PDB file of C-alpha atoms in Angstrom:
ATOM      1  CA  MET A 881     107.099 -75.559 126.977  1.00 51.00           C
ATOM      2  CA  ALA A 882     105.756 -73.102 129.525  1.00 50.00           C
ATOM      3  CA  ASN A 883     108.008 -70.303 128.263  1.00 50.00           C
ATOM      4  CA  LYS A 884     107.029 -70.963 124.536  1.00 49.00           C
ATOM      5  CA  SER A 885     103.447 -70.787 125.650  1.00 55.00           C
ATOM      6  CA  LEU A 886     103.956 -67.424 127.251  1.00 49.00           C
ATOM      7  CA  SER A 887     105.838 -66.090 124.349  1.00 55.00           C
ATOM      8  CA  LYS A 888     103.104 -67.007 122.000  1.00 55.00           C
ATOM      9  CA  ASP A 889     100.569 -65.270 124.195  1.00 59.00           C
ATOM     10  CA  ARG A 890     102.532 -61.997 124.482  1.00 62.00           C
ATOM     11  CA  LYS A 891     102.907 -62.042 120.632  1.00 61.00           C
ATOM     12  CA  ALA A 892      99.203 -62.534 120.276  1.00 59.00           C
ATOM     13  CA  VAL A 893      98.549 -59.653 122.696  1.00 51.00           C
ATOM     14  CA  ILE A 894     100.997 -57.496 120.861  1.00 56.00           C
ATOM     15  CA  ASN A 895      99.492 -58.220 117.683  1.00 61.00           C
ATOM     16  CA  ASP A 896      95.949 -57.455 118.867  1.00 61.00           C
ATOM     17  CA  ILE A 897      97.216 -54.166 120.256  1.00 58.00           C
ATOM     18  CA  ARG A 898      98.803 -53.271 117.045  1.00 60.00           C
ATOM     19  CA  LYS A 899      95.738 -54.151 115.066  1.00 62.00           C
ATOM     20  CA  LYS A 900      93.595 -51.785 117.227  1.00 61.00           C
ATOM     21  CA  GLN A 901      96.163 -48.983 117.147  1.00 61.00           C
ATOM     22  CA  GLY A 902      95.982 -49.361 113.271  1.00 59.00           C
ATOM     23  CA  ARG A 903      92.177 -49.354 113.250  1.00 64.00           C
ATOM     24  CA  ALA A 904      92.335 -46.267 115.513  1.00 56.00           C
ATOM     25  CA  GLU A 905      94.673 -44.407 113.241  1.00 59.00           C
ATOM     26  CA  ARG A 906      92.757 -45.183 110.293  1.00 62.00           C
ATOM     27  CA  VAL A 907      89.596 -43.891 111.933  1.00 54.00           C
ATOM     28  CA  ARG A 908      91.221 -40.657 112.992  1.00 64.00           C
ATOM     29  CA  GLY A 909      92.739 -40.400 109.447  1.00 58.00           C
ATOM     30  CA  ALA A 910      89.232 -40.761 107.959  1.00 56.00           C
ATOM     31  CA  ALA A 911      87.853 -38.189 110.319  1.00 55.00           C
ATOM     32  CA  ILE A 912      90.594 -35.685 109.577  1.00 60.00           C
ATOM     33  CA  VAL A 913      89.893 -36.251 105.767  1.00 53.00           C
ATOM     34  CA  GLY A 914      86.117 -35.774 106.396  1.00 58.00           C
ATOM     35  CA  VAL A 915      86.840 -32.482 108.451  1.00 54.00           C
ATOM     36  CA  CYS A 916      88.903 -31.221 105.605  1.00 52.00           C
ATOM     37  CA  ILE A 917      86.325 -31.887 102.859  1.00 59.00           C
ATOM     38  CA  ALA A 918      83.637 -30.404 105.158  1.00 52.00           C
ATOM     39  CA  ILE A 919      85.790 -27.241 105.340  1.00 53.00           C
ATOM     40  CA  ALA A 920      86.502 -27.092 101.683  1.00 49.00           C
ATOM     41  CA  LEU A 921      82.598 -27.471 100.862  1.00 49.00           C
ATOM     42  CA  VAL A 922      82.008 -24.677 103.232  1.00 42.00           C
ATOM     43  CA  ILE A 923      84.524 -22.404 101.554  1.00 45.00           C
ATOM     44  CA  VAL A 924      83.367 -23.343  98.023  1.00 40.00           C
ATOM     45  CA  GLY A 925      79.625 -22.995  99.102  1.00 45.00           C
ATOM     46  CA  ALA A 926      80.388 -19.518 100.518  1.00 42.00           C
ATOM     47  CA  ALA A 927      82.033 -18.380  97.277  1.00 42.00           C
ATOM     48  CA  ALA A 928      79.271 -19.651  95.205  1.00 39.00           C
ATOM     49  CA  TRP A 929      76.447 -18.295  97.616  1.00 39.00           C
ATOM     50  CA  GLY A 930      76.873 -14.724  96.335  1.00 44.00           C
ATOM     51  CA  PRO A 931      76.392 -15.357  92.763  1.00 44.00           C
ATOM     52  CA  ILE A 932      73.556 -17.874  93.289  1.00 39.00           C
ATOM     53  CA  THR A 933      71.670 -15.477  95.489  1.00 43.00           C
ATOM     54  CA  ASP A 934      72.091 -12.633  92.922  1.00 45.00           C
ATOM     55  CA  PHE A 935      70.703 -14.934  90.251  1.00 42.00           C
ATOM     56  CA  PHE A 936      67.715 -15.411  92.250  1.00 42.00           C
ATOM     57  CA  LYS A 937      67.300 -11.963  93.149  1.00 47.00           C
ATOM     58  CA  THR A 938      66.799 -11.093  89.385  1.00 53.00           C
ATOM     59  CA  SER A 939      65.345 -14.324  88.048  1.00 65.00           C
ATOM     60  CA  LYS A 940      62.190 -14.018  90.318  1.00 79.00           C
ATOM     61  CA  TYR A 941      61.181 -10.985  87.704  1.00 86.00           C
ATOM     62  CA  ASP A 942      61.461 -13.320  84.733  1.00 82.00           C
ATOM     63  CA  ASP A 943      57.592 -13.610  84.552  1.00 86.00           C
ATOM     64  CA  VAL A 944      57.096 -10.197  85.724  1.00 91.00           C
ATOM     65  CA  ALA A 945      56.077  -7.321  83.198  1.00 94.00           C
ATOM     66  CA  LEU A 946      58.500  -4.360  82.877  1.00 95.00           C
ATOM     67  CA  GLN A 947      55.981  -1.930  84.193  1.00 95.00           C
ATOM     68  CA  ASP A 948      55.410  -4.081  87.318  1.00 95.00           C
ATOM     69  CA  ILE A 949      59.118  -4.069  88.344  1.00 96.00           C
ATOM     70  CA  GLY A 950      60.121  -1.841  91.040  1.00 96.00           C
ATOM     71  CA  LYS A 951      57.872   0.951  92.287  1.00 97.00           C
ATOM     72  CA  SER A 952      55.076   2.692  90.230  1.00 97.00           C
ATOM     73  CA  ALA A 953      56.151   6.125  88.783  1.00 98.00           C
ATOM     74  CA  LYS A 954      54.138   7.858  91.447  1.00 98.00           C
ATOM     75  CA  ALA A 955      55.720   5.874  94.316  1.00 98.00           C
ATOM     76  CA  ALA A 956      59.054   6.281  92.934  1.00 97.00           C
ATOM     77  CA  GLY A 957      58.791   9.980  93.029  1.00 98.00           C
ATOM     78  CA  CYS A 958      59.311  10.477  89.316  1.00 98.00           C
ATOM     79  CA  GLN A 959      59.294  13.983  88.088  1.00 98.00           C
ATOM     80  CA  LYS A 960      57.959  15.401  84.931  1.00 98.00           C
ATOM     81  CA  VAL A 961      60.091  14.902  81.850  1.00 98.00           C
ATOM     82  CA  THR A 962      62.003  17.784  80.778  1.00 97.00           C
ATOM     83  CA  GLU A 963      63.563  18.603  77.550  1.00 97.00           C
ATOM     84  CA  MET A 964      66.313  21.198  76.429  1.00 96.00           C
ATOM     85  CA  ALA A 965      68.079  22.129  73.071  1.00 97.00           C
ATOM     86  CA  ALA A 966      70.762  19.408  72.037  1.00 97.00           C
ATOM     87  CA  ASP A 967      73.961  19.774  70.275  1.00 95.00           C
ATOM     88  CA  GLY A 968      77.006  17.653  69.470  1.00 95.00           C
ATOM     89  CA  ASN A 969      75.635  15.558  66.740  1.00 95.00           C
ATOM     90  CA  GLN A 970      78.569  13.941  64.715  1.00 93.00           C
ATOM     91  CA  ASN A 971      80.866  16.025  66.818  1.00 96.00           C
ATOM     92  CA  HIS A 972      83.560  13.430  67.309  1.00 96.00           C
ATOM     93  CA  ILE A 973      86.396  14.110  69.754  1.00 96.00           C
ATOM     94  CA  ALA A 974      89.560  12.244  70.177  1.00 96.00           C
ATOM     95  CA  THR A 975      89.290   9.110  72.408  1.00 96.00           C
ATOM     96  CA  GLY A 976      90.781   9.961  75.731  1.00 94.00           C
ATOM     97  CA  THR A 977      89.896  13.651  75.495  1.00 94.00           C
ATOM     98  CA  GLU A 978      87.861  14.722  78.401  1.00 92.00           C
ATOM     99  CA  GLN A 979      84.637  16.580  77.573  1.00 92.00           C
ATOM    100  CA  THR A 980      82.690  19.075  79.747  1.00 89.00           C
ATOM    101  CA  TYR A 981      79.080  18.302  79.699  1.00 91.00           C
ATOM    102  CA  THR A 982      76.414  20.965  80.742  1.00 89.00           C
ATOM    103  CA  THR A 983      73.983  18.597  82.464  1.00 93.00           C
ATOM    104  CA  ALA A 984      74.334  15.801  85.179  1.00 93.00           C
ATOM    105  CA  PRO A 985      73.803  13.335  83.735  1.00 95.00           C
ATOM    106  CA  PRO A 986      74.503  14.081  80.031  1.00 96.00           C
ATOM    107  CA  ALA A 987      71.930  13.468  77.279  1.00 97.00           C
ATOM    108  CA  PHE A 988      73.804  14.847  74.289  1.00 97.00           C
ATOM    109  CA  GLY A 989      77.131  16.490  73.294  1.00 96.00           C
ATOM    110  CA  PRO A 990      80.478  15.780  71.746  1.00 97.00           C
ATOM    111  CA  HIS A 991      81.632  12.220  72.205  1.00 96.00           C
ATOM    112  CA  TRP A 992      84.245   9.595  71.335  1.00 95.00           C
ATOM    113  CA  ASN A 993      84.029   7.553  68.241  1.00 95.00           C
ATOM    114  CA  GLU A 994      86.318   4.453  68.140  1.00 91.00           C
ATOM    115  CA  ALA A 995      85.801   0.944  67.434  1.00 86.00           C
ATOM    116  CA  ASN A 996      85.583  -1.319  70.621  1.00 86.00           C
ATOM    117  CA  VAL A 997      85.304   2.029  72.828  1.00 91.00           C
ATOM    118  CA  ALA A 998      82.477   4.228  71.543  1.00 93.00           C
ATOM    119  CA  PRO A 999      79.503   3.648  71.647  1.00 95.00           C
ATOM    120  CA  ALA A1000      79.536   0.811  74.263  1.00 95.00           C
ATOM    121  CA  ASP A1001      78.486  -2.673  73.135  1.00 93.00           C
ATOM    122  CA  MET A1002      74.719  -3.221  73.058  1.00 96.00           C
ATOM    123  CA  SER A1003      75.296  -6.649  74.593  1.00 95.00           C
ATOM    124  CA  ARG A1004      75.683  -4.958  78.198  1.00 96.00           C
ATOM    125  CA  LYS A1005      72.886  -3.649  79.867  1.00 97.00           C
ATOM    126  CA  PHE A1006      74.033  -3.092  83.377  1.00 97.00           C
ATOM    127  CA  TYR A1007      77.165  -1.542  84.578  1.00 97.00           C
ATOM    128  CA  THR A1008      78.933  -0.888  87.995  1.00 96.00           C
ATOM    129  CA  PRO A1009      81.151   1.934  88.981  1.00 94.00           C
ATOM    130  CA  GLY A1010      84.016  -0.576  88.346  1.00 93.00           C
ATOM    131  CA  ASP A1011      83.556  -1.314  84.688  1.00 94.00           C
ATOM    132  CA  ARG A1012      81.203   1.477  83.466  1.00 96.00           C
ATOM    133  CA  PRO A1013      82.437   3.087  80.099  1.00 96.00           C
ATOM    134  CA  ASP A1014      83.509   6.789  80.107  1.00 95.00           C
ATOM    135  CA  LEU A1015      80.760   9.372  79.625  1.00 96.00           C
ATOM    136  CA  GLU A1016      82.326  10.338  76.314  1.00 96.00           C
ATOM    137  CA  ALA A1017      81.636   6.727  75.064  1.00 97.00           C
ATOM    138  CA  LEU A1018      77.956   6.702  76.629  1.00 98.00           C
ATOM    139  CA  VAL A1019      77.002   9.769  74.932  1.00 98.00           C
ATOM    140  CA  HIS A1020      77.658   7.988  71.636  1.00 97.00           C
ATOM    141  CA  ASN A1021      75.144   5.540  72.601  1.00 98.00           C
ATOM    142  CA  LEU A1022      72.735   8.162  73.324  1.00 98.00           C
ATOM    143  CA  GLU A1023      73.277   9.599  69.767  1.00 97.00           C
ATOM    144  CA  HIS A1024      72.263   5.889  68.640  1.00 97.00           C
ATOM    145  CA  GLY A1025      69.016   6.130  70.301  1.00 97.00           C
ATOM    146  CA  TYR A1026      69.704   4.318  73.608  1.00 98.00           C
ATOM    147  CA  THR A1027      68.088   5.151  76.826  1.00 98.00           C
ATOM    148  CA  ILE A1028      70.328   5.323  79.832  1.00 98.00           C
ATOM    149  CA  VAL A1029      69.090   5.057  83.279  1.00 98.00           C
ATOM    150  CA  TRP A1030      71.660   6.445  85.497  1.00 98.00           C
ATOM    151  CA  TYR A1031      71.934   5.665  89.310  1.00 97.00           C
ATOM    152  CA  ASP A1032      73.817   7.685  91.809  1.00 94.00           C
ATOM    153  CA  GLU A1033      76.151   6.337  94.719  1.00 91.00           C
ATOM    154  CA  THR A1034      73.246   6.386  97.200  1.00 91.00           C
ATOM    155  CA  VAL A1035      71.040   3.622  95.836  1.00 92.00           C
ATOM    156  CA  SER A1036      70.301   0.695  97.919  1.00 93.00           C
ATOM    157  CA  GLU A1037      71.317  -2.786  97.086  1.00 94.00           C
ATOM    158  CA  ASP A1038      67.835  -3.920  96.551  1.00 94.00           C
ATOM    159  CA  GLU A1039      67.263  -0.972  93.967  1.00 95.00           C
ATOM    160  CA  LEU A1040      70.382  -2.238  92.116  1.00 95.00           C
ATOM    161  CA  ASN A1041      68.975  -5.905  91.872  1.00 95.00           C
ATOM    162  CA  VAL A1042      65.631  -4.149  90.420  1.00 96.00           C
ATOM    163  CA  LEU A1043      67.842  -2.311  87.863  1.00 96.00           C
ATOM    164  CA  ARG A1044      69.561  -5.603  86.897  1.00 96.00           C
ATOM    165  CA  ALA A1045      66.451  -7.349  86.543  1.00 95.00           C
ATOM    166  CA  ILE A1046      65.168  -4.395  84.275  1.00 97.00           C
ATOM    167  CA  GLY A1047      68.284  -4.700  82.283  1.00 96.00           C
ATOM    168  CA  ASP A1048      67.551  -8.332  81.719  1.00 95.00           C
ATOM    169  CA  LYS A1049      64.373  -7.389  80.187  1.00 94.00           C
ATOM    170  CA  PHE A1050      66.345  -5.761  77.309  1.00 96.00           C
ATOM    171  CA  ALA A1051      68.688  -8.662  76.617  1.00 93.00           C
ATOM    172  CA  GLY A1052      70.200  -9.289  73.229  1.00 94.00           C
ATOM    173  CA  THR A1053      71.384  -7.173  70.386  1.00 95.00           C
ATOM    174  CA  SER A1054      69.093  -7.957  67.583  1.00 94.00           C
ATOM    175  CA  ASN A1055      66.107  -5.776  68.630  1.00 96.00           C
ATOM    176  CA  PHE A1056      67.061  -2.215  68.475  1.00 96.00           C
ATOM    177  CA  ARG A1057      64.066  -1.309  70.713  1.00 96.00           C
ATOM    178  CA  TYR A1058      66.229  -2.897  73.521  1.00 97.00           C
ATOM    179  CA  LYS A1059      68.734  -0.045  73.278  1.00 98.00           C
ATOM    180  CA  PHE A1060      69.012   0.150  77.076  1.00 98.00           C
ATOM    181  CA  ILE A1061      71.742   0.904  79.523  1.00 98.00           C
ATOM    182  CA  ALA A1062      71.825   1.161  83.343  1.00 98.00           C
ATOM    183  CA  ALA A1063      74.943   2.959  84.365  1.00 98.00           C
ATOM    184  CA  PRO A1064      76.235   4.708  87.611  1.00 97.00           C
ATOM    185  CA  TRP A1065      76.648   8.359  88.082  1.00 95.00           C
ATOM    186  CA  THR A1066      79.811   8.747  90.053  1.00 91.00           C
ATOM    187  CA  ALA A1067      81.741  11.338  92.122  1.00 82.00           C
ATOM    188  CA  ALA A1068      84.345  11.313  89.449  1.00 84.00           C
ATOM    189  CA  ASP A1069      81.755  12.373  86.624  1.00 87.00           C
ATOM    190  CA  ALA A1070      81.262  15.600  88.795  1.00 70.00           C
ATOM    191  CA  LYS A1071      84.484  16.715  87.279  1.00 67.00           C
ATOM    192  CA  GLU A1072      83.125  16.827  83.780  1.00 63.00           C
ATOM    193  CA  THR A1073      79.930  18.703  84.340  1.00 68.00           C
ATOM    194  CA  ALA A1074      79.296  22.395  84.644  1.00 63.00           C
ATOM    195  CA  VAL A1075      76.519  24.859  83.805  1.00 59.00           C
ATOM    196  CA  ALA A1076      77.478  28.705  83.181  1.00 49.00           C
ATOM    197  CA  GLY A1077      80.642  28.260  85.238  1.00 52.00           C
ATOM    198  CA  ASP A1078      78.742  26.800  88.273  1.00 55.00           C
ATOM    199  CA  LYS A1079      79.285  23.100  88.963  1.00 52.00           C
ATOM    200  CA  LYS A1080      76.263  20.902  88.487  1.00 62.00           C
ATOM    201  CA  THR A1081      77.478  17.529  89.825  1.00 70.00           C
ATOM    202  CA  GLU A1082      74.354  15.967  91.288  1.00 80.00           C
ATOM    203  CA  PHE A1083      70.861  14.937  90.485  1.00 89.00           C
ATOM    204  CA  PRO A1084      67.958  17.260  91.819  1.00 91.00           C
ATOM    205  CA  SER A1085      67.722  17.173  95.438  1.00 91.00           C
ATOM    206  CA  GLY A1086      66.080  13.913  96.751  1.00 94.00           C
ATOM    207  CA  THR A1087      66.416  11.966  93.349  1.00 95.00           C
ATOM    208  CA  HIS A1088      68.746   9.087  92.824  1.00 95.00           C
ATOM    209  CA  ILE A1089      67.721   7.704  89.473  1.00 97.00           C
ATOM    210  CA  ALA A1090      67.897   9.662  85.944  1.00 98.00           C
ATOM    211  CA  MET A1091      66.763   8.854  82.373  1.00 98.00           C
ATOM    212  CA  THR A1092      68.220  10.456  79.512  1.00 98.00           C
ATOM    213  CA  HIS A1093      67.831  10.205  75.613  1.00 98.00           C
ATOM    214  CA  TRP A1094      68.900  12.206  72.740  1.00 98.00           C
ATOM    215  CA  TYR A1095      65.944  13.127  70.772  1.00 98.00           C
ATOM    216  CA  ALA A1096      65.936  13.885  67.018  1.00 97.00           C
ATOM    217  CA  ASP A1097      62.714  14.128  64.594  1.00 94.00           C
ATOM    218  CA  ALA A1098      62.635  10.765  62.824  1.00 92.00           C
ATOM    219  CA  ALA A1099      61.649  12.459  59.543  1.00 94.00           C
ATOM    220  CA  ASN A1100      64.792  14.396  59.542  1.00 94.00           C
ATOM    221  CA  PRO A1101      67.226  13.115  62.147  1.00 93.00           C
ATOM    222  CA  THR A1102      70.186  15.383  61.180  1.00 90.00           C
ATOM    223  CA  GLU A1103      68.278  18.582  61.600  1.00 93.00           C
ATOM    224  CA  ALA A1104      70.138  20.240  64.561  1.00 92.00           C
ATOM    225  CA  SER A1105      67.175  22.493  65.338  1.00 93.00           C
ATOM    226  CA  THR A1106      64.953  19.562  66.167  1.00 93.00           C
ATOM    227  CA  GLN A1107      67.319  17.789  68.604  1.00 97.00           C
ATOM    228  CA  LYS A1108      66.826  17.589  72.218  1.00 97.00           C
ATOM    229  CA  GLY A1109      68.045  16.239  75.343  1.00 98.00           C
ATOM    230  CA  VAL A1110      65.467  14.524  77.272  1.00 98.00           C
ATOM    231  CA  PHE A1111      65.573  13.989  81.211  1.00 98.00           C
ATOM    232  CA  GLN A1112      63.565  12.494  83.976  1.00 98.00           C
ATOM    233  CA  TYR A1113      64.420  12.159  87.504  1.00 98.00           C
ATOM    234  CA  CYS A1114      63.304   9.892  90.101  1.00 98.00           C
ATOM    235  CA  GLU A1115      63.691   9.048  93.717  1.00 97.00           C
ATOM    236  CA  GLY A1116      63.613   5.369  93.167  1.00 97.00           C
ATOM    237  CA  VAL A1117      63.510   2.627  90.516  1.00 97.00           C
ATOM    238  CA  SER A1118      60.211   2.388  88.597  1.00 98.00           C
ATOM    239  CA  GLY A1119      59.768  -0.015  85.819  1.00 97.00           C
ATOM    240  CA  GLU A1120      56.480   1.736  84.935  1.00 98.00           C
ATOM    241  CA  ALA A1121      58.490   5.009  84.556  1.00 98.00           C
ATOM    242  CA  ILE A1122      61.094   3.385  82.392  1.00 98.00           C
ATOM    243  CA  LYS A1123      58.643   1.753  79.929  1.00 97.00           C
ATOM    244  CA  ASP A1124      56.578   4.958  79.549  1.00 98.00           C
ATOM    245  CA  PHE A1125      59.841   6.981  78.894  1.00 98.00           C
ATOM    246  CA  MET A1126      61.061   4.502  76.243  1.00 98.00           C
ATOM    247  CA  GLU A1127      57.739   4.379  74.520  1.00 97.00           C
ATOM    248  CA  LYS A1128      57.523   8.186  74.369  1.00 97.00           C
ATOM    249  CA  TYR A1129      61.076   8.447  73.118  1.00 97.00           C
ATOM    250  CA  PRO A1130      61.887   5.305  71.199  1.00 97.00           C
ATOM    251  CA  TYR A1131      65.220   4.595  69.696  1.00 97.00           C
ATOM    252  CA  THR A1132      63.746   5.609  66.335  1.00 96.00           C
ATOM    253  CA  ASP A1133      63.546   9.259  67.318  1.00 96.00           C
ATOM    254  CA  SER A1134      67.434   9.698  67.662  1.00 97.00           C
ATOM    255  CA  PRO A1135      70.119  11.245  65.375  1.00 96.00           C
ATOM    256  CA  GLU A1136      71.384   7.830  64.270  1.00 96.00           C
ATOM    257  CA  ALA A1137      68.731   5.526  65.144  1.00 94.00           C
ATOM    258  CA  GLN A1138      69.855   2.625  62.595  1.00 93.00           C
ATOM    259  CA  ALA A1139      73.402   2.402  64.052  1.00 93.00           C
ATOM    260  CA  MET A1140      74.052  -0.155  66.828  1.00 90.00           C
TER     261      MET A1140
END
């Protein structure tokens, strides 16, 4: 009888130990799963944080008037608007053909004309160096009355966020007064600009932003003698300067104002 009692006691002890071990293993398993979930959340959160912060960087301007975004024209060091005789109206060259422009950046000239290539779609208001259309396509946008705000490779991330916010002010394709594009001026573009045989590859010293527009007399838009390239250079981004520029040179004053 004593042996049977001892056997039962040992079995009870063993079963108790096994139960404790099982609970411990389940706790460890749950802890491992919890750690894995936490790591996954951190990874996903890190990936999402960039777009979220970019959203808030621009959306904070939703209730801010265009002229109050960025610096004032004076604080941004905006130079006087200049004009020069323009040419190239309806001068379509084969898509893929590189055109040498005479200004940095261009405001007029020969350009591509191919569906889904040129002009660039009005729905896009801001481009990066990685997705910007070719110069020859954007010049076609200028012919249609767009104002293009170009930024060089030295602008800060803060200035780019301001430009994105300004682009948001011109969202949509139904209002032709919103013919606006912000686009980079890159080192590669330097190869497509020349003045009297001398390379003109950069904006005027100290400036990093340029606005261009292709002007034509609204009463007689196809008259070549009235057409002008319009330029304004700034040290920084100014919503006030952009607003003034686009009001003085609206889309209606261009060779092909009614084309998208």
